[in-house]
PDB file of C-alpha atoms in Angstrom:
ATOM      1  CA  UNK A 282      46.225   0.256 -57.692  1.00  0.00           C
ATOM      2  CA  UNK A 283      44.581  -0.194 -61.051  1.00  0.00           C
ATOM      3  CA  UNK A 284      46.766   2.084 -63.502  1.00  0.00           C
ATOM      4  CA  UNK A 285      45.342   0.560 -66.318  1.00  0.00           C
ATOM      5  CA  UNK A 286      41.846   2.102 -65.108  1.00  0.00           C
ATOM      6  CA  UNK A 287      43.602   5.870 -64.096  1.00  0.00           C
ATOM      7  CA  UNK A 288      44.601   5.914 -67.792  1.00  0.00           C
ATOM      8  CA  UNK A 289      41.923   5.160 -68.976  1.00  0.00           C
ATOM      9  CA  UNK A 290      40.051   8.278 -70.880  1.00  0.00           C
ATOM     10  CA  UNK A 291      36.660   7.661 -68.934  1.00  0.00           C
ATOM     11  CA  UNK A 292      37.944   5.980 -65.336  1.00  0.00           C
ATOM     12  CA  UNK A 293      35.738   3.467 -64.070  1.00  0.00           C
ATOM     13  CA  UNK A 294      35.630   1.796 -61.187  1.00  0.00           C
ATOM     14  CA  UNK A 295      33.941  -1.941 -61.872  1.00  0.00           C
ATOM     15  CA  UNK A 296      37.480  -3.951 -62.335  1.00  0.00           C
ATOM     16  CA  UNK A 297      38.608  -2.628 -59.000  1.00  0.00           C
ATOM     17  CA  UNK A 298      37.981  -5.837 -56.497  1.00  0.00           C
ATOM     18  CA  UNK A 299      38.033  -4.551 -52.978  1.00  0.00           C
ATOM     19  CA  UNK A 300      40.103  -6.779 -50.659  1.00  0.00           C
ATOM     20  CA  UNK A 301      38.129  -8.575 -47.650  1.00  0.00           C
ATOM     21  CA  UNK A 302      39.022 -11.344 -45.119  1.00  0.00           C
ATOM     22  CA  UNK A 303      36.272 -13.469 -43.145  1.00  0.00           C
ATOM     23  CA  UNK A 304      36.585 -13.633 -39.089  1.00  0.00           C
ATOM     24  CA  UNK A 305      34.563 -16.032 -37.159  1.00  0.00           C
ATOM     25  CA  UNK A 306      31.715 -14.624 -35.194  1.00  0.00           C
ATOM     26  CA  UNK A 307      32.463 -15.995 -31.542  1.00  0.00           C
ATOM     27  CA  UNK A 308      29.271 -14.093 -30.061  1.00  0.00           C
ATOM     28  CA  UNK A 309      26.834 -15.630 -32.778  1.00  0.00           C
ATOM     29  CA  UNK A 310      24.447 -17.789 -31.730  1.00  0.00           C
ATOM     30  CA  UNK A 311      22.422 -20.451 -33.124  1.00  0.00           C
ATOM     31  CA  UNK A 312      23.990 -24.001 -34.825  1.00  0.00           C
ATOM     32  CA  UNK A 313      25.421 -22.593 -38.017  1.00  0.00           C
ATOM     33  CA  UNK A 314      29.009 -20.632 -37.558  1.00  0.00           C
ATOM     34  CA  UNK A 315      29.031 -17.181 -39.162  1.00  0.00           C
ATOM     35  CA  UNK A 316      31.707 -14.762 -40.191  1.00  0.00           C
ATOM     36  CA  UNK A 317      32.295 -10.954 -40.844  1.00  0.00           C
ATOM     37  CA  UNK A 318      34.066  -9.669 -43.407  1.00  0.00           C
ATOM     38  CA  UNK A 319      37.083  -6.774 -42.203  1.00  0.00           C
ATOM     39  CA  UNK A 320      38.608  -4.830 -44.837  1.00  0.00           C
ATOM     40  CA  UNK A 321      42.639  -5.802 -45.676  1.00  0.00           C
ATOM     41  CA  UNK A 322      44.545  -2.841 -44.911  1.00  0.00           C
ATOM     42  CA  UNK A 323      47.387  -2.342 -47.376  1.00  0.00           C
ATOM     43  CA  UNK A 324      48.802   0.369 -45.498  1.00  0.00           C
ATOM     44  CA  UNK A 325      48.475   4.245 -45.682  1.00  0.00           C
ATOM     45  CA  UNK A 326      48.859   5.912 -49.133  1.00  0.00           C
ATOM     46  CA  UNK A 327      50.654   9.513 -48.803  1.00  0.00           C
ATOM     47  CA  UNK A 328      50.172  12.198 -51.403  1.00  0.00           C
ATOM     48  CA  UNK A 329      53.441  10.987 -52.268  1.00  0.00           C
ATOM     49  CA  UNK A 330      52.422   7.613 -53.135  1.00  0.00           C
ATOM     50  CA  UNK A 331      49.137   9.032 -55.536  1.00  0.00           C
ATOM     51  CA  UNK A 332      51.752  11.214 -56.966  1.00  0.00           C
ATOM     52  CA  UNK A 333      54.083   8.271 -58.198  1.00  0.00           C
ATOM     53  CA  UNK A 334      50.692   6.688 -59.605  1.00  0.00           C
ATOM     54  CA  UNK A 335      49.785   9.643 -61.469  1.00  0.00           C
ATOM     55  CA  UNK A 336      53.141   9.450 -63.336  1.00  0.00           C
ATOM     56  CA  UNK A 337      53.282   5.256 -63.553  1.00  0.00           C
ATOM     57  CA  UNK A 338      49.743   6.135 -65.458  1.00  0.00           C
ATOM     58  CA  UNK A 339      51.362   8.562 -67.656  1.00  0.00           C
ATOM     59  CA  UNK A 340      48.811  11.316 -66.889  1.00  0.00           C
ATOM     60  CA  UNK A 341      50.975  13.806 -65.080  1.00  0.00           C
ATOM     61  CA  UNK A 342      51.345  15.661 -68.520  1.00  0.00           C
ATOM     62  CA  UNK A 343      55.252  16.130 -67.849  1.00  0.00           C
ATOM     63  CA  UNK A 344      54.443  17.577 -64.498  1.00  0.00           C
ATOM     64  CA  UNK A 345      57.587  16.169 -62.043  1.00  0.00           C
ATOM     65  CA  UNK A 346      56.479  14.577 -58.884  1.00  0.00           C
ATOM     66  CA  UNK A 347      57.449  17.804 -56.683  1.00  0.00           C
ATOM     67  CA  UNK A 348      55.234  20.037 -58.773  1.00  0.00           C
ATOM     68  CA  UNK A 349      51.869  17.676 -58.450  1.00  0.00           C
ATOM     69  CA  UNK A 350      52.729  17.468 -54.584  1.00  0.00           C
ATOM     70  CA  UNK A 351      53.359  21.354 -54.638  1.00  0.00           C
ATOM     71  CA  UNK A 352      49.649  21.056 -56.403  1.00  0.00           C
ATOM     72  CA  UNK A 353      48.430  18.654 -53.876  1.00  0.00           C
ATOM     73  CA  UNK A 354      49.638  21.121 -51.006  1.00  0.00           C
ATOM     74  CA  UNK A 355      47.775  23.772 -52.763  1.00  0.00           C
ATOM     75  CA  UNK A 356      44.547  21.885 -52.685  1.00  0.00           C
ATOM     76  CA  UNK A 357      44.596  20.348 -49.156  1.00  0.00           C
ATOM     77  CA  UNK A 358      45.623  23.893 -47.370  1.00  0.00           C
ATOM     78  CA  UNK A 359      42.889  25.426 -49.295  1.00  0.00           C
ATOM     79  CA  UNK A 360      40.514  22.697 -48.114  1.00  0.00           C
ATOM     80  CA  UNK A 361      41.363  23.220 -44.291  1.00  0.00           C
ATOM     81  CA  UNK A 362      40.904  26.917 -45.186  1.00  0.00           C
ATOM     82  CA  UNK A 363      37.554  26.657 -46.316  1.00  0.00           C
ATOM     83  CA  UNK A 364      37.237  24.265 -43.552  1.00  0.00           C
ATOM     84  CA  UNK A 365      38.201  27.027 -40.796  1.00  0.00           C
ATOM     85  CA  UNK A 366      35.570  28.968 -42.354  1.00  0.00           C
ATOM     86  CA  UNK A 367      32.340  26.970 -41.460  1.00  0.00           C
ATOM     87  CA  UNK A 368      32.302  25.315 -44.883  1.00  0.00           C
ATOM     88  CA  UNK A 369      31.797  21.691 -45.943  1.00  0.00           C
ATOM     89  CA  UNK A 370      34.395  20.244 -47.894  1.00  0.00           C
ATOM     90  CA  UNK A 371      33.287  17.683 -50.547  1.00  0.00           C
ATOM     91  CA  UNK A 372      36.305  16.858 -52.842  1.00  0.00           C
ATOM     92  CA  UNK A 373      34.536  13.667 -54.941  1.00  0.00           C
ATOM     93  CA  UNK A 374      36.131  10.864 -51.462  1.00  0.00           C
ATOM     94  CA  UNK A 375      34.464  12.045 -49.037  1.00  0.00           C
ATOM     95  CA  UNK A 376      32.231  15.231 -47.396  1.00  0.00           C
ATOM     96  CA  UNK A 377      33.912  16.790 -44.210  1.00  0.00           C
ATOM     97  CA  UNK A 378      32.878  19.868 -41.621  1.00  0.00           C
ATOM     98  CA  UNK A 379      34.321  20.782 -38.044  1.00  0.00           C
ATOM     99  CA  UNK A 380      31.878  20.075 -35.078  1.00  0.00           C
ATOM    100  CA  UNK A 381      32.087  21.208 -31.786  1.00  0.00           C
ATOM    101  CA  UNK A 382      31.746  19.248 -28.656  1.00  0.00           C
ATOM    102  CA  UNK A 383      31.128  20.090 -24.919  1.00  0.00           C
ATOM    103  CA  UNK A 384      28.514  21.781 -22.504  1.00  0.00           C
ATOM    104  CA  UNK A 385      28.049  25.724 -22.806  1.00  0.00           C
ATOM    105  CA  UNK A 386      26.664  26.961 -19.278  1.00  0.00           C
ATOM    106  CA  UNK A 387      25.362  29.513 -20.492  1.00  0.00           C
ATOM    107  CA  UNK A 388      25.036  31.687 -24.340  1.00  0.00           C
ATOM    108  CA  UNK A 389      27.277  34.226 -23.359  1.00  0.00           C
ATOM    109  CA  UNK A 390      30.283  31.927 -22.330  1.00  0.00           C
ATOM    110  CA  UNK A 391      33.263  31.339 -24.464  1.00  0.00           C
ATOM    111  CA  UNK A 392      35.712  28.071 -26.203  1.00  0.00           C
ATOM    112  CA  UNK A 393      37.435  26.271 -23.566  1.00  0.00           C
ATOM    113  CA  UNK A 394      39.861  23.721 -25.141  1.00  0.00           C
ATOM    114  CA  UNK A 395      39.532  22.366 -20.940  1.00  0.00           C
ATOM    115  CA  UNK A 396      35.880  21.649 -21.652  1.00  0.00           C
ATOM    116  CA  UNK A 397      35.431  21.887 -25.457  1.00  0.00           C
ATOM    117  CA  UNK A 398      36.813  20.006 -28.535  1.00  0.00           C
ATOM    118  CA  UNK A 399      36.386  20.733 -32.441  1.00  0.00           C
ATOM    119  CA  UNK A 400      36.893  17.814 -34.251  1.00  0.00           C
ATOM    120  CA  UNK A 401      36.560  16.354 -37.963  1.00  0.00           C
ATOM    121  CA  UNK A 402      33.872  14.346 -39.266  1.00  0.00           C
ATOM    122  CA  UNK A 403      33.875  13.050 -43.224  1.00  0.00           C
ATOM    123  CA  UNK A 404      31.296  10.442 -44.892  1.00  0.00           C
ATOM    124  CA  UNK A 405      31.128   9.423 -48.296  1.00  0.00           C
ATOM    125  CA  UNK A 406      30.395  12.031 -51.074  1.00  0.00           C
ATOM    126  CA  UNK A 407      27.672  11.360 -53.612  1.00  0.00           C
ATOM    127  CA  UNK A 408      30.243  10.516 -55.846  1.00  0.00           C
ATOM    128  CA  UNK A 409      32.467   7.784 -54.263  1.00  0.00           C
ATOM    129  CA  UNK A 410      28.845   6.567 -53.135  1.00  0.00           C
ATOM    130  CA  UNK A 411      28.349   5.837 -56.794  1.00  0.00           C
ATOM    131  CA  UNK A 412      31.883   3.940 -57.176  1.00  0.00           C
ATOM    132  CA  UNK A 413      31.653   1.646 -54.353  1.00  0.00           C
ATOM    133  CA  UNK A 414      27.606   0.136 -55.549  1.00  0.00           C
ATOM    134  CA  UNK A 415      29.877  -0.743 -58.327  1.00  0.00           C
ATOM    135  CA  UNK A 416      33.099  -2.048 -57.277  1.00  0.00           C
ATOM    136  CA  UNK A 417      33.540  -5.936 -56.292  1.00  0.00           C
ATOM    137  CA  UNK A 418      34.922  -7.092 -53.081  1.00  0.00           C
ATOM    138  CA  UNK A 419      36.485 -10.292 -52.683  1.00  0.00           C
ATOM    139  CA  UNK A 420      37.624 -12.735 -50.320  1.00  0.00           C
ATOM    140  CA  UNK A 421      40.818 -13.267 -50.263  1.00  0.00           C
ATOM    141  CA  UNK A 422      42.144 -15.418 -46.880  1.00  0.00           C
ATOM    142  CA  UNK A 423      39.143 -17.342 -46.188  1.00  0.00           C
ATOM    143  CA  UNK A 424      38.727 -17.419 -42.221  1.00  0.00           C
ATOM    144  CA  UNK A 425      41.704 -14.814 -42.001  1.00  0.00           C
ATOM    145  CA  UNK A 426      44.474 -14.870 -38.912  1.00  0.00           C
ATOM    146  CA  UNK A 427      45.164 -11.144 -39.288  1.00  0.00           C
ATOM    147  CA  UNK A 428      44.753  -9.014 -36.540  1.00  0.00           C
ATOM    148  CA  UNK A 429      40.948  -7.540 -35.653  1.00  0.00           C
ATOM    149  CA  UNK A 430      40.411  -5.027 -32.939  1.00  0.00           C
ATOM    150  CA  UNK A 431      36.298  -4.407 -32.139  1.00  0.00           C
ATOM    151  CA  UNK A 432      36.959  -1.665 -29.467  1.00  0.00           C
ATOM    152  CA  UNK A 433      39.295   0.436 -27.626  1.00  0.00           C
ATOM    153  CA  UNK A 434      38.546   1.676 -24.583  1.00  0.00           C
ATOM    154  CA  UNK A 435      39.971   4.711 -22.330  1.00  0.00           C
ATOM    155  CA  UNK A 436      39.664   3.194 -18.625  1.00  0.00           C
ATOM    156  CA  UNK A 437      40.732   6.926 -17.525  1.00  0.00           C
ATOM    157  CA  UNK A 438      37.890   8.439 -19.014  1.00  0.00           C
ATOM    158  CA  UNK A 439      36.054   5.350 -19.455  1.00  0.00           C
ATOM    159  CA  UNK A 440      35.135   6.517 -22.748  1.00  0.00           C
ATOM    160  CA  UNK A 441      36.176   5.478 -26.717  1.00  0.00           C
ATOM    161  CA  UNK A 442      37.175   9.275 -27.955  1.00  0.00           C
ATOM    162  CA  UNK A 443      39.789   9.806 -25.978  1.00  0.00           C
ATOM    163  CA  UNK A 444      43.260   8.588 -24.585  1.00  0.00           C
ATOM    164  CA  UNK A 445      44.275   9.888 -21.650  1.00  0.00           C
ATOM    165  CA  UNK A 446      48.538  10.080 -21.364  1.00  0.00           C
ATOM    166  CA  UNK A 447      50.108   7.944 -18.539  1.00  0.00           C
ATOM    167  CA  UNK A 448      45.976   6.006 -18.490  1.00  0.00           C
ATOM    168  CA  UNK A 449      45.401   2.418 -18.982  1.00  0.00           C
ATOM    169  CA  UNK A 450      44.223   1.178 -22.718  1.00  0.00           C
ATOM    170  CA  UNK A 451      42.150  -1.853 -22.871  1.00  0.00           C
ATOM    171  CA  UNK A 452      41.988  -3.063 -26.738  1.00  0.00           C
ATOM    172  CA  UNK A 453      40.141  -5.888 -27.657  1.00  0.00           C
ATOM    173  CA  UNK A 454      39.525  -7.795 -31.070  1.00  0.00           C
ATOM    174  CA  UNK A 455      40.761 -11.272 -32.387  1.00  0.00           C
ATOM    175  CA  UNK A 456      44.577 -12.181 -33.286  1.00  0.00           C
ATOM    176  CA  UNK A 457      46.211  -9.402 -31.423  1.00  0.00           C
ATOM    177  CA  UNK A 458      49.218 -10.765 -29.885  1.00  0.00           C
ATOM    178  CA  UNK A 459      52.142  -8.904 -30.558  1.00  0.00           C
ATOM    179  CA  UNK A 460      55.132 -10.676 -31.540  1.00  0.00           C
ATOM    180  CA  UNK A 461      57.799 -10.953 -33.692  1.00  0.00           C
ATOM    181  CA  UNK A 462      61.238 -10.523 -34.838  1.00  0.00           C
ATOM    182  CA  UNK A 463      60.696  -7.755 -37.128  1.00  0.00           C
ATOM    183  CA  UNK A 464      61.629  -4.371 -36.808  1.00  0.00           C
ATOM    184  CA  UNK A 465      58.232  -3.019 -37.206  1.00  0.00           C
ATOM    185  CA  UNK A 466      56.209  -5.285 -34.487  1.00  0.00           C
ATOM    186  CA  UNK A 467      54.658  -3.265 -32.053  1.00  0.00           C
ATOM    187  CA  UNK A 468      50.909  -1.152 -30.875  1.00  0.00           C
ATOM    188  CA  UNK A 469      51.366   1.718 -32.489  1.00  0.00           C
ATOM    189  CA  UNK A 470      49.567   5.499 -31.838  1.00  0.00           C
ATOM    190  CA  UNK A 471      49.713   6.888 -35.517  1.00  0.00           C
ATOM    191  CA  UNK A 472      49.095  10.545 -35.274  1.00  0.00           C
ATOM    192  CA  UNK A 473      47.154  11.502 -38.013  1.00  0.00           C
ATOM    193  CA  UNK A 474      48.351  14.932 -38.572  1.00  0.00           C
ATOM    194  CA  UNK A 475      52.110  14.129 -38.209  1.00  0.00           C
ATOM    195  CA  UNK A 476      53.772  10.858 -38.702  1.00  0.00           C
ATOM    196  CA  UNK A 477      56.861  12.474 -36.780  1.00  0.00           C
ATOM    197  CA  UNK A 478      54.662  12.203 -33.718  1.00  0.00           C
ATOM    198  CA  UNK A 479      53.660   8.476 -34.086  1.00  0.00           C
ATOM    199  CA  UNK A 480      54.447   6.308 -31.177  1.00  0.00           C
ATOM    200  CA  UNK A 481      55.384   2.192 -30.903  1.00  0.00           C
ATOM    201  CA  UNK A 482      55.186   0.147 -28.060  1.00  0.00           C
ATOM    202  CA  UNK A 483      57.175  -3.096 -27.784  1.00  0.00           C
ATOM    203  CA  UNK A 484      55.666  -5.979 -27.059  1.00  0.00           C
ATOM    204  CA  UNK A 485      57.134  -5.349 -23.408  1.00  0.00           C
ATOM    205  CA  UNK A 486      55.829  -2.283 -23.104  1.00  0.00           C
ATOM    206  CA  UNK A 487      52.304  -4.163 -23.395  1.00  0.00           C
ATOM    207  CA  UNK A 488      50.755  -5.614 -19.968  1.00  0.00           C
ATOM    208  CA  UNK A 489      48.286  -7.883 -21.538  1.00  0.00           C
ATOM    209  CA  UNK A 490      49.035  -9.067 -24.691  1.00  0.00           C
ATOM    210  CA  UNK A 491      46.950 -11.558 -25.835  1.00  0.00           C
ATOM    211  CA  UNK A 492      45.172 -12.727 -29.240  1.00  0.00           C
ATOM    212  CA  UNK A 493      41.309 -10.756 -28.319  1.00  0.00           C
ATOM    213  CA  UNK A 494      43.226  -8.565 -25.624  1.00  0.00           C
ATOM    214  CA  UNK A 495      46.248  -6.121 -25.405  1.00  0.00           C
ATOM    215  CA  UNK A 496      46.480  -3.965 -22.092  1.00  0.00           C
ATOM    216  CA  UNK A 497      48.690  -0.760 -21.976  1.00  0.00           C
ATOM    217  CA  UNK A 498      49.708   2.607 -20.577  1.00  0.00           C
ATOM    218  CA  UNK A 499      48.891   5.046 -22.682  1.00  0.00           C
ATOM    219  CA  UNK A 500      52.172   6.726 -23.619  1.00  0.00           C
ATOM    220  CA  UNK A 501      52.930   9.810 -21.274  1.00  0.00           C
ATOM    221  CA  UNK A 502      54.692  11.501 -24.177  1.00  0.00           C
ATOM    222  CA  UNK A 503      52.107  11.493 -26.735  1.00  0.00           C
ATOM    223  CA  UNK A 504      51.651  14.918 -28.314  1.00  0.00           C
ATOM    224  CA  UNK A 505      48.421  17.042 -28.624  1.00  0.00           C
ATOM    225  CA  UNK A 506      46.552  15.726 -31.551  1.00  0.00           C
ATOM    226  CA  UNK A 507      44.679  12.865 -33.268  1.00  0.00           C
ATOM    227  CA  UNK A 508      45.206   9.672 -33.282  1.00  0.00           C
ATOM    228  CA  UNK A 509      44.992   6.250 -34.461  1.00  0.00           C
ATOM    229  CA  UNK A 510      45.565   2.734 -32.920  1.00  0.00           C
ATOM    230  CA  UNK A 511      47.514   0.091 -35.434  1.00  0.00           C
ATOM    231  CA  UNK A 512      48.742  -3.186 -34.149  1.00  0.00           C
ATOM    232  CA  UNK A 513      51.666  -4.865 -36.673  1.00  0.00           C
ATOM    233  CA  UNK A 514      52.840  -8.064 -35.365  1.00  0.00           C
ATOM    234  CA  UNK A 515      53.830 -11.396 -36.814  1.00  0.00           C
ATOM    235  CA  UNK A 516      51.874 -13.702 -34.205  1.00  0.00           C
ATOM    236  CA  UNK A 517      50.231 -16.318 -35.952  1.00  0.00           C
ATOM    237  CA  UNK A 518      48.833 -19.669 -33.951  1.00  0.00           C
ATOM    238  CA  UNK A 519      51.029 -20.899 -30.806  1.00  0.00           C
ATOM    239  CA  UNK A 520      54.441 -20.049 -31.180  1.00  0.00           C
ATOM    240  CA  UNK A 521      54.148 -19.982 -35.145  1.00  0.00           C
ATOM    241  CA  UNK A 522      54.931 -16.479 -36.878  1.00  0.00           C
ATOM    242  CA  UNK A 523      54.314 -15.278 -39.881  1.00  0.00           C
ATOM    243  CA  UNK A 524      57.279 -14.094 -42.240  1.00  0.00           C
ATOM    244  CA  UNK A 525      56.091 -10.973 -42.751  1.00  0.00           C
ATOM    245  CA  UNK A 526      54.378  -7.850 -40.751  1.00  0.00           C
ATOM    246  CA  UNK A 527      50.957  -8.822 -40.771  1.00  0.00           C
ATOM    247  CA  UNK A 528      48.603  -4.736 -39.746  1.00  0.00           C
ATOM    248  CA  UNK A 529      45.482  -3.339 -38.722  1.00  0.00           C
ATOM    249  CA  UNK A 530      44.194  -0.066 -38.082  1.00  0.00           C
ATOM    250  CA  UNK A 531      41.764   0.548 -36.079  1.00  0.00           C
ATOM    251  CA  UNK A 532      39.049   3.192 -38.263  1.00  0.00           C
ATOM    252  CA  UNK A 533      37.698   5.513 -35.312  1.00  0.00           C
ATOM    253  CA  UNK A 534      40.316   8.402 -33.959  1.00  0.00           C
ATOM    254  CA  UNK A 535      41.276   9.676 -30.844  1.00  0.00           C
ATOM    255  CA  UNK A 536      42.468  12.722 -29.041  1.00  0.00           C
ATOM    256  CA  UNK A 537      44.865  13.562 -26.732  1.00  0.00           C
ATOM    257  CA  UNK A 538      44.844  17.339 -25.314  1.00  0.00           C
TER     258      UNK A 538
END
């Protein structure tokens, strides 16, 4: 992150350069080639990372990391409490609110976990939209060889929002082959609420393992909750392997119930 920007009396974001990579569009029509851009994922940032950033910038007012994390936990719990009362929470980055999906047979029918589900929806806040207008996207890697997921389909439910334990999952994209000797290589089912419940499949557990498609059985030991799909691989082209693991997290979330 840009610590100099964070340390400024009036924070500005124009100096931030958001990293993107280009991928060739194999479905484009016409004579000329076209490319589309995807964010170069820099990993997941936690409250602890943010606390370290604040301390490094000199803005902690002498507060220790533990105290900053306590305050962050208070705000997080307060947001959750407001959401559970039906409020829309706007924290300056996102506007979040709960929604209920599923149909009801009559006005008197009660909520049933078997037929209905509650989910969290988020969109950019007004402030964040203003910030986005100021930032400068930069292309860091031309025609990138980073993995990219374009579609995830749960073949059991025929849907793209649910993961069925023990069912088949198809993942489409580019540069997806899960390969390499690094210990973090694999296909991940990332639990967005509790990282300890994240499950990793190694390459030998993936049925189809190709650049454009991954097929596997959804792990039977996935806990209930919300998940994201992540690919971590050293795959380059042919039999070549990158020294560092390259990661991609699919933006959509999936429910396991």
